[in-house]
Coordinates of C-alpha atoms and ligand atoms in Angstrom, one line a residue:
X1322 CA 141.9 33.8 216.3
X1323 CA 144.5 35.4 218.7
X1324 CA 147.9 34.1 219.8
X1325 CA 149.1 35.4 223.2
X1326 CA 152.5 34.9 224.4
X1327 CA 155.3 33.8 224.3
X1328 CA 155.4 33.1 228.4
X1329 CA 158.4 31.6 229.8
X1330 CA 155.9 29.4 231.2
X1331 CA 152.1 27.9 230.8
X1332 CA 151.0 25.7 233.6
X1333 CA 147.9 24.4 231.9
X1334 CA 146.8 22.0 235.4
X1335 CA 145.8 19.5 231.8
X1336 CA 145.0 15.5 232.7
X1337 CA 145.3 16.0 236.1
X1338 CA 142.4 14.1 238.5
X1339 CA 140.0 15.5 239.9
X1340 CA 140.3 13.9 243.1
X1341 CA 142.7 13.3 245.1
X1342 CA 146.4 13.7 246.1
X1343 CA 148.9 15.2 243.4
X1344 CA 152.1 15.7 242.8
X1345 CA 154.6 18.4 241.1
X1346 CA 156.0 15.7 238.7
X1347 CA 152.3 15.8 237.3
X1348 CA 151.9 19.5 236.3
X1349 CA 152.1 20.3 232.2
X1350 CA 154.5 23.1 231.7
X1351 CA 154.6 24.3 228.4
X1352 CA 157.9 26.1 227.3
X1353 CA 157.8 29.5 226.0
X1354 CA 154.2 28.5 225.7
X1355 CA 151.3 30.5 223.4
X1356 CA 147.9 30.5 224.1
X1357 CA 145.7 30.4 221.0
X1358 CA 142.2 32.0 221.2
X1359 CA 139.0 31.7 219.4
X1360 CA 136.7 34.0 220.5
X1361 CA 136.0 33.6 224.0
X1362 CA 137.9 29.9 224.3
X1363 CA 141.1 28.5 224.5
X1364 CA 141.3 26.7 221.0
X1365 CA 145.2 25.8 221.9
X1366 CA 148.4 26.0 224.4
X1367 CA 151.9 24.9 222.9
X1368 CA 154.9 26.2 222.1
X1369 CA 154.4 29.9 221.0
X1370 CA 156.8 29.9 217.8
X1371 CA 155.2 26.6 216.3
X1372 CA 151.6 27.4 216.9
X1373 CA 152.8 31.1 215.3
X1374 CA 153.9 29.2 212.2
X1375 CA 151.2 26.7 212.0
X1376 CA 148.5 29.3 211.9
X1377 CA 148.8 32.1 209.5
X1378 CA 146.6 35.6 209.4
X1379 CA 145.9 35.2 212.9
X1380 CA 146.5 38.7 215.6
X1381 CA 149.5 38.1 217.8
X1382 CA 149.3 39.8 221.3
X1383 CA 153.4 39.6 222.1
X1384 CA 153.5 39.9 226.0
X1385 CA 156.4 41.9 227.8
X1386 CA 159.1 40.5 229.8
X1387 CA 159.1 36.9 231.2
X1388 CA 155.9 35.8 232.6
X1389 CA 154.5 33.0 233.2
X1390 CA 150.7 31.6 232.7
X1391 CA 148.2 30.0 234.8
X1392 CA 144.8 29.3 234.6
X1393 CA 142.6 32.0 236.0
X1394 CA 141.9 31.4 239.8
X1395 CA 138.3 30.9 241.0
X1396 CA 136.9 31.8 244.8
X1397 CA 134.0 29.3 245.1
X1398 CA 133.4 30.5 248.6
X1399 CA 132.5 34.4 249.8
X1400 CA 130.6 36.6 251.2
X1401 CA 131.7 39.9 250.1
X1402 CA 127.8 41.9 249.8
X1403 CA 127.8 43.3 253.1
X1404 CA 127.8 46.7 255.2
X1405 CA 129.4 47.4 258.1
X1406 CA 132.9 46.7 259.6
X1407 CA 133.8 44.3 262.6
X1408 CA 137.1 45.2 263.1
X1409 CA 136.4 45.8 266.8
X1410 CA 135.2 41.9 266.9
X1411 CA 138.8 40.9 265.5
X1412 CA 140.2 43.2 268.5
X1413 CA 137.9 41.7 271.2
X1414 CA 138.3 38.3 270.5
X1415 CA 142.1 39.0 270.3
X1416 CA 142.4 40.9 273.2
X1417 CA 140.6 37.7 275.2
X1418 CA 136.6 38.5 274.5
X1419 CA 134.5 35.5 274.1
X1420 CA 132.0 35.1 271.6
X1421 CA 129.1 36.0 274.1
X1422 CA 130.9 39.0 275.3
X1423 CA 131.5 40.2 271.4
X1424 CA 127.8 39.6 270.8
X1425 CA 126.2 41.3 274.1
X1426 CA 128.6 44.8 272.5
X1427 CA 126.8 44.6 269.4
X1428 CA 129.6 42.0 267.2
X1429 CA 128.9 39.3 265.8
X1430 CA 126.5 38.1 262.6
X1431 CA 123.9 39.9 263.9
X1432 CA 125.8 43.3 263.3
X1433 CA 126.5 42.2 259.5
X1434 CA 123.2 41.8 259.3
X1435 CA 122.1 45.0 261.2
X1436 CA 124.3 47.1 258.8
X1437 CA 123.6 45.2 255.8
X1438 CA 119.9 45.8 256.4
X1439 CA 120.8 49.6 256.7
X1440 CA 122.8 50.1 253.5
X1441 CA 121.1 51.2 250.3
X1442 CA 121.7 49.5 247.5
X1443 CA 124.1 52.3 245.5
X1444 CA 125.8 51.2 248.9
X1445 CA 125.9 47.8 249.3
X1446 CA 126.3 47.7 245.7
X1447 CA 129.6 50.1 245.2
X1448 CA 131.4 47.8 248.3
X1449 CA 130.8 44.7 246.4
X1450 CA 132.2 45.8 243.3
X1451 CA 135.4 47.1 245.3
X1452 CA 135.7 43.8 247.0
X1453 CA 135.2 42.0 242.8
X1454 CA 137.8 44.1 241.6
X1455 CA 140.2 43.1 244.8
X1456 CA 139.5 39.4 243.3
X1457 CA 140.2 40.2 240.0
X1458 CA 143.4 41.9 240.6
X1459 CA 144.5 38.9 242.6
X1460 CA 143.6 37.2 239.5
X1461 CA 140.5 35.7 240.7
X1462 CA 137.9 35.4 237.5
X1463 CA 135.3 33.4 238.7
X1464 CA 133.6 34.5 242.3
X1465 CA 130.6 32.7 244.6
X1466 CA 129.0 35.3 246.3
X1467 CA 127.0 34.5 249.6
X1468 CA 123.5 36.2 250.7
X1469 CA 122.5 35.6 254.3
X1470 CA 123.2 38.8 255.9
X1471 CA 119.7 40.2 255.3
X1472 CA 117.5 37.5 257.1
X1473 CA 114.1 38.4 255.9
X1474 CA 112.4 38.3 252.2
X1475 CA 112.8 42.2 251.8
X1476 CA 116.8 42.2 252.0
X1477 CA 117.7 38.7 251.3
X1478 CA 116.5 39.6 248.0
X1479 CA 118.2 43.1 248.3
X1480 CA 121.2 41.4 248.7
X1481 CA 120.9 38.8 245.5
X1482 CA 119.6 41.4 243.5
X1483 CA 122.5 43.8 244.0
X1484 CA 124.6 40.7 243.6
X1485 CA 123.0 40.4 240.0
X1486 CA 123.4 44.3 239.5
X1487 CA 126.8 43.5 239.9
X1488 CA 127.3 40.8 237.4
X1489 CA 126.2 43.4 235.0
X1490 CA 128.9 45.2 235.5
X1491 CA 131.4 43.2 235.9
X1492 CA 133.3 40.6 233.8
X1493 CA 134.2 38.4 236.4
X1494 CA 131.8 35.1 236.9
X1495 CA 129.6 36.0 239.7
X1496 CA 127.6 32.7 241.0
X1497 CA 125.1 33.7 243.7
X1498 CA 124.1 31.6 246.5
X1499 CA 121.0 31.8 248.7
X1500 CA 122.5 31.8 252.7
X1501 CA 119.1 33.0 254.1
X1502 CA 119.9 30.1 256.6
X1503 CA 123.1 31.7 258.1
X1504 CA 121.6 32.0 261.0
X1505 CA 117.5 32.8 262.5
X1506 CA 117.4 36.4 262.7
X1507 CA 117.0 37.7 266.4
X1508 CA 113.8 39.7 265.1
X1509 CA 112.4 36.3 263.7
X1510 CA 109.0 34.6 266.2
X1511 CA 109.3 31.2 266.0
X1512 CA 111.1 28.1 266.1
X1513 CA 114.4 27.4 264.0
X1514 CA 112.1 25.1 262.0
X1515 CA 109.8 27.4 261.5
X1516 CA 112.2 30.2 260.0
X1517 CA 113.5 27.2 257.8
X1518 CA 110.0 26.5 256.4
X1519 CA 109.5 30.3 255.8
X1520 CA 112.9 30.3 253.7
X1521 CA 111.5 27.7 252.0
X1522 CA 107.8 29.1 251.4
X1523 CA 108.8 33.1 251.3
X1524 CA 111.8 33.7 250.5
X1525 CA 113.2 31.0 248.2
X1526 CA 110.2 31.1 245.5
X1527 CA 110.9 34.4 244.9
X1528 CA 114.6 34.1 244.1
X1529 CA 113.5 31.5 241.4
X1530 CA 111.2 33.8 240.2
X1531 CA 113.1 36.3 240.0
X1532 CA 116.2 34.2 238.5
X1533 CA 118.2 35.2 241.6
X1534 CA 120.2 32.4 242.3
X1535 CA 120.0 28.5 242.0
X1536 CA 122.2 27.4 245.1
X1537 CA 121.3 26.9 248.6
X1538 CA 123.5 27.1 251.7
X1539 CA 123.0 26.2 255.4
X1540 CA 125.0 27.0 258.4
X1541 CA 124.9 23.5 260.3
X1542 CA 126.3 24.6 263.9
X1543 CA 125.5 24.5 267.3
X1544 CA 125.0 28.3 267.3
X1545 CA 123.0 28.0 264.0
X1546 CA 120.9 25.3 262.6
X1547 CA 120.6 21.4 263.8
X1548 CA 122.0 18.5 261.4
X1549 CA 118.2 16.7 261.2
X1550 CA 116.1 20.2 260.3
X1551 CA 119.1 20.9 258.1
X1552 CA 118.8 17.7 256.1
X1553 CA 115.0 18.3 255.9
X1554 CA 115.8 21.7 254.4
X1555 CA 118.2 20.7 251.8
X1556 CA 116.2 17.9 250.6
X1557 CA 113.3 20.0 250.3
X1558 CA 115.4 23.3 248.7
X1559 CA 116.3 20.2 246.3
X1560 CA 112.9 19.4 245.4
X1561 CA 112.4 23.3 244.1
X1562 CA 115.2 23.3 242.1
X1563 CA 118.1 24.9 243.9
X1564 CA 121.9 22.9 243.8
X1565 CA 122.8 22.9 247.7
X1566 CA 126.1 23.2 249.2
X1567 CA 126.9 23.5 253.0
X1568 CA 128.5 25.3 256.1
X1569 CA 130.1 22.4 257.6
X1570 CA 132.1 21.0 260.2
X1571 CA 133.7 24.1 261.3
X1572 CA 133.7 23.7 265.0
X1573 CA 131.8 20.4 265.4
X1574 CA 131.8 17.2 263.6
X1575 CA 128.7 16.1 262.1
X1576 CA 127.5 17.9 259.6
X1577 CA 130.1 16.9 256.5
X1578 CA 127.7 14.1 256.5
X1579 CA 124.5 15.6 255.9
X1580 CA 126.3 17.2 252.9
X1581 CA 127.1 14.4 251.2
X1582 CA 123.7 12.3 252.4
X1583 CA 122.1 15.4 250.1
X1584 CA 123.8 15.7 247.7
X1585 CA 126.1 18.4 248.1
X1586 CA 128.0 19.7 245.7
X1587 CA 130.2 21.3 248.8
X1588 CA 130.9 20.8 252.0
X1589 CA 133.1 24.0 253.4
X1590 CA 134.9 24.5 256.1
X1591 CA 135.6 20.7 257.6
X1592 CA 138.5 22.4 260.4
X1593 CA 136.8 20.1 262.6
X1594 CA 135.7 16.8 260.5
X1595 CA 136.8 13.3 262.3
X1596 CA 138.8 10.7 260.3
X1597 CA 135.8 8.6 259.6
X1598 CA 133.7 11.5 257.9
X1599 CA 136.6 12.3 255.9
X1600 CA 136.5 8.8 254.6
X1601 CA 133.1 9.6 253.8
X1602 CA 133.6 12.8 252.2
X1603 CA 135.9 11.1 250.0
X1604 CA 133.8 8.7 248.4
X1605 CA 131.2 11.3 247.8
X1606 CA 131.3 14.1 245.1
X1607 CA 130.8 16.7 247.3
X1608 CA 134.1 18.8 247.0
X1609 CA 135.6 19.5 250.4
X1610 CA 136.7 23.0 250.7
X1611 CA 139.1 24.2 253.1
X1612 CA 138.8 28.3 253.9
X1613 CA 142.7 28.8 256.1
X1614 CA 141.4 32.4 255.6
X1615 CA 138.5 31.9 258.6
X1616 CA 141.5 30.0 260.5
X1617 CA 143.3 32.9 260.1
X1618 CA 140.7 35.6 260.8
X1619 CA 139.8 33.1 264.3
X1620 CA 143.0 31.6 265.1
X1621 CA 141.1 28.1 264.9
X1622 CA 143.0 25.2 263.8
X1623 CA 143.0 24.5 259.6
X1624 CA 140.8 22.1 257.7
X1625 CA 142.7 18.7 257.1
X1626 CA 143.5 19.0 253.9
X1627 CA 146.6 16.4 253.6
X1628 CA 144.4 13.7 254.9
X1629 CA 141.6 14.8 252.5
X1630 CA 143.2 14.6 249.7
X1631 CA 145.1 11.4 251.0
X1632 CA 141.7 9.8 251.4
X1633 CA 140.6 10.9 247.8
X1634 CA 138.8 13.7 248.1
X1635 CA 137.9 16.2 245.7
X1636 CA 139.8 19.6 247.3
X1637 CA 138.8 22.5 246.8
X1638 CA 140.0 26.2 248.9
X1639 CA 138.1 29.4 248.5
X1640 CA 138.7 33.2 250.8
X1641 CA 135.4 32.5 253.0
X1642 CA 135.8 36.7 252.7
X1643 CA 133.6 38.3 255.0
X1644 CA 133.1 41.1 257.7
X1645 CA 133.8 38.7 261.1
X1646 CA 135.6 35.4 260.6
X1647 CA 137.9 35.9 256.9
X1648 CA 138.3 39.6 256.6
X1649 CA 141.5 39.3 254.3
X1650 CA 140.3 38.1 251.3
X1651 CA 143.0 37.1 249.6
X1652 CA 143.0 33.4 248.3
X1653 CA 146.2 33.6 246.9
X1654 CA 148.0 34.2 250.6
X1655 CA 145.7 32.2 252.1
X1656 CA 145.8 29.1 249.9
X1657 CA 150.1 29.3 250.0
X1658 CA 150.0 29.1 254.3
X1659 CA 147.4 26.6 253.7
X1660 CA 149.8 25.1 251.6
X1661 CA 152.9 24.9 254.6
X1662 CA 151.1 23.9 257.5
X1663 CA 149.1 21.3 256.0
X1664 CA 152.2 20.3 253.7
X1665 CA 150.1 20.5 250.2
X1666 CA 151.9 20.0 246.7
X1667 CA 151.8 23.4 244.7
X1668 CA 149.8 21.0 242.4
X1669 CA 147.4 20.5 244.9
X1670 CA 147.0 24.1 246.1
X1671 CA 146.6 25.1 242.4
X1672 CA 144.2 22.6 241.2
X1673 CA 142.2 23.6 244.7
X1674 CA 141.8 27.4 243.4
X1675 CA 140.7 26.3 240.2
X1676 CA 139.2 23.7 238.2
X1677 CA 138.7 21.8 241.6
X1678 CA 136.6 25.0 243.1
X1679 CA 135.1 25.2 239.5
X1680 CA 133.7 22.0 239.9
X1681 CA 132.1 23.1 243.4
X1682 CA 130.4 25.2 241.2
X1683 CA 129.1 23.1 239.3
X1684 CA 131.2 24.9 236.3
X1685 CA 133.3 22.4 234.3
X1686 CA 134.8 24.7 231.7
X1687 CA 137.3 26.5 233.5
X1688 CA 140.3 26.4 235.2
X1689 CA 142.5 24.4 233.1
X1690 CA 144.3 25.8 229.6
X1691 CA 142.9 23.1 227.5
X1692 CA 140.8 23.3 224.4
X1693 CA 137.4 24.5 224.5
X1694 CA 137.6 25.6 227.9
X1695 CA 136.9 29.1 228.9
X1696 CA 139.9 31.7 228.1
X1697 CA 140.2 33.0 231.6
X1698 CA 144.2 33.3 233.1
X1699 CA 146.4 35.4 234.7
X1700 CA 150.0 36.4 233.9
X1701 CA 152.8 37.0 236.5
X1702 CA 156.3 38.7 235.8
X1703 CA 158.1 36.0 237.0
X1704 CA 160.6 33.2 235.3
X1705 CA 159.1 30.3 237.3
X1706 CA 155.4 29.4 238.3
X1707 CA 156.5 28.4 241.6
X1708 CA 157.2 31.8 243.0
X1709 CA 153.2 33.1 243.0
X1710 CA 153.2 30.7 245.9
X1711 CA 156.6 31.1 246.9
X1712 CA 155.9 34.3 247.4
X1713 CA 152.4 33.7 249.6
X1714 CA 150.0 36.4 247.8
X1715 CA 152.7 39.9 247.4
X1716 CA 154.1 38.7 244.2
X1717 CA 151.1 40.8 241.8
X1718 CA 149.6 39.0 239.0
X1719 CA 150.5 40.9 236.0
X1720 CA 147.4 40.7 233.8
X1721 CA 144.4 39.1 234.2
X1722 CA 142.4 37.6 231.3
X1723 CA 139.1 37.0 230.9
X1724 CA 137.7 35.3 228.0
X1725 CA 140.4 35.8 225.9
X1726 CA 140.5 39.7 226.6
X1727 CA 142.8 41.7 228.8
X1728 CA 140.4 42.8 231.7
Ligands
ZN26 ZN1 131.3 31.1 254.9

């Protein structure tokens, strides 16, 4: 066993609810806290002298300066495999451009996807692992990672499989997500239906065969796919196996509702849910995730996360990192303006970037420092756990744990 510590502070987000509001006056703050390790789990977090004293011949890791603890943070929303750049989309739509003008000078998904399809794999391969470490230094241990700029069998599995080339070198959680429904390639014959049922009979056999992935997402949009061929596709994505999670709400209401009618275990985006489906959400289990960073990377309005978790919802808030909407990709800035326009608790904000996007995951051993759980956290140089917020992503997290190890 290893003792880490002391830290001015641990904030180990234990007994709080999964869903729901929270307040300050809730979080457990441990006191020049230890964290005790066995193996690859947190066996203990409590005062570092006592649990020094209570357990003898054990290695001490002494940490340098104050810092302070939390648990490691987890992005349960990305999109980070892709080639290409659209930073002249950010300028055109800034500059006035609409959507159709962006598209007709070669912007849009359909570039992502033009580029992505052009990359090799060394490529597409070496970005990804860039864009993983960016998380990791942010503190960011546990990372969904989107498909769904390839479009066709032949680079939608490109895509997964460099994904899973990338789990195998990295430490960092990677959980992959099929997103061959992003949108029905321009170079597709047929029907929207049709390119749904050939997802469903080409594409996503393979990625079970092939041990790819086991979620499924959808883009439910006017621009993309309808809420009734999108129900039809989740419930039969279900039926092979795959967990499902969903592109909703983000610029018409609707679709929050076919997410929880399947089962969901996410509904993301929501920036433009009505009152009564966020009632709705909020008897469901399907976590609501708010993404400011595709407010921010559109100027759109943010999800309505106050009344969400008012309503009892389970809240969680991922980067949405990607080429056109979120190009920032960093959760921790994103999640702290999040935090002052929708007036959030720093409670709320952390349990949303952890075991709260966990759970979107479908991963329930993470993101708290309790016993048994995974020993994923970060460090900060800082007296008081308030300022990684208080700062809004420039304060740098000091080091960054994974399973008990400095990564
Ligand atoms: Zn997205």
């Amino acid at each position: 066993m290893k003792l880490i510590g002391p830290f001015k502070q641990v904030v180990t987000l234990a007994n709080l609810p999964l869903r729901g509001k929270l307040s300050d006056e809730q979080l457990e703050i441990i006191a020049d806290g230890g964290i005790l390790i066995n193996n690859d789990k947190i066996q203990k977090v409590g005062n570092f002298e006592i649990l020094k004293s209570e357990n003898q011949n054990i290695e001490i890791e002494t940490v340098e300066g104050e810092q302070i603890a939390l648990p490691a943070f987890v992005d349960s929303h990305t999109h980070i495999c892709f080639g290409g750049n659209r930073a002249n989309d950010f300028a055109m739509r800034n500059a006035g451009k609409t959507y159709l003008e962006i598209a007709e000078s070669g912007g849009g998904i359909w570039s992502s996807v033009q580029h992505t399809r052009g990359a090799s794999e060394e490529e597409l391969l070496k970005t990804l692992l860039e864009r993983i470490d960016f998380l990791i230094s942010l503190g960011i241990t546990t990372i969904e990672v989107k498909s769904g700029y390839g479009l066709d069998v032949e680079n939608e599995l490109k895509m997964l499989r460099m994904i899973k080339k990338a789990q195998e070198q990295t430490k960092a959680t990677l959980v992959p997500t099929c997103l061959s429904a992003h949108l029905k390639p321009r170079d597709f014959e047929g029907s929207n239906e049709e390119y749904l049922h050939y997802i469903l009979s080409e594409i996503l056999p393979k990625v079970k065969e092939e041990g790819l992935a086991n979620r499924v997402d959808i883009f439910i949009e006017k621009s993309a796919f309808q809420p009734e061929e999108s129900r039809n596709f989740l419930f039969k994505a279900k039926e092979l196996g795959f967990e499902i999670t969903v592109h909703a709400d983000q610029f018409t209401p609707g679709s929050s509702r076919v997410a929880v009618e399947t089962g969901a275990q996410s509904a993301d985006h929501l920036e433009a849910t009505i009152d009564e489906d966020i009632e709705f959400l909020a008897q469901s289990n399907t976590v609501a995730t708010a993404l400011p960073g595709a407010s921010l990377g559109l100027g759109e309005k943010f999800t309505p996360a106050r009344k969400l978790l008012d309503a009892g919802a389970i809240l969680a808030i991922a980067s949405d990192w990607n080429p056109g909407s979120a190009p920032m990709g960093n959760l921790i800035t994103q999640a702290s303006i999040l935090a002052t326009f929708e007036k959030l608790t720093t409670a709320e904000v952390l349990a949303g970037i952890t075991f709260r996007s966990a759970f979107a995951l479908g991963l329930e051993d993470r993101g708290r420092l309790v016993e048994s759980f995974k020993a994923d956290f970060v460090t900060f140089k800082t007296n008081n756990f308030q300022n990684v917020l208080y700062n809004q992503g420039s304060l740098k997290a000091e080091s960054i744990y994974i399973d008990g190890k400095e990564n």
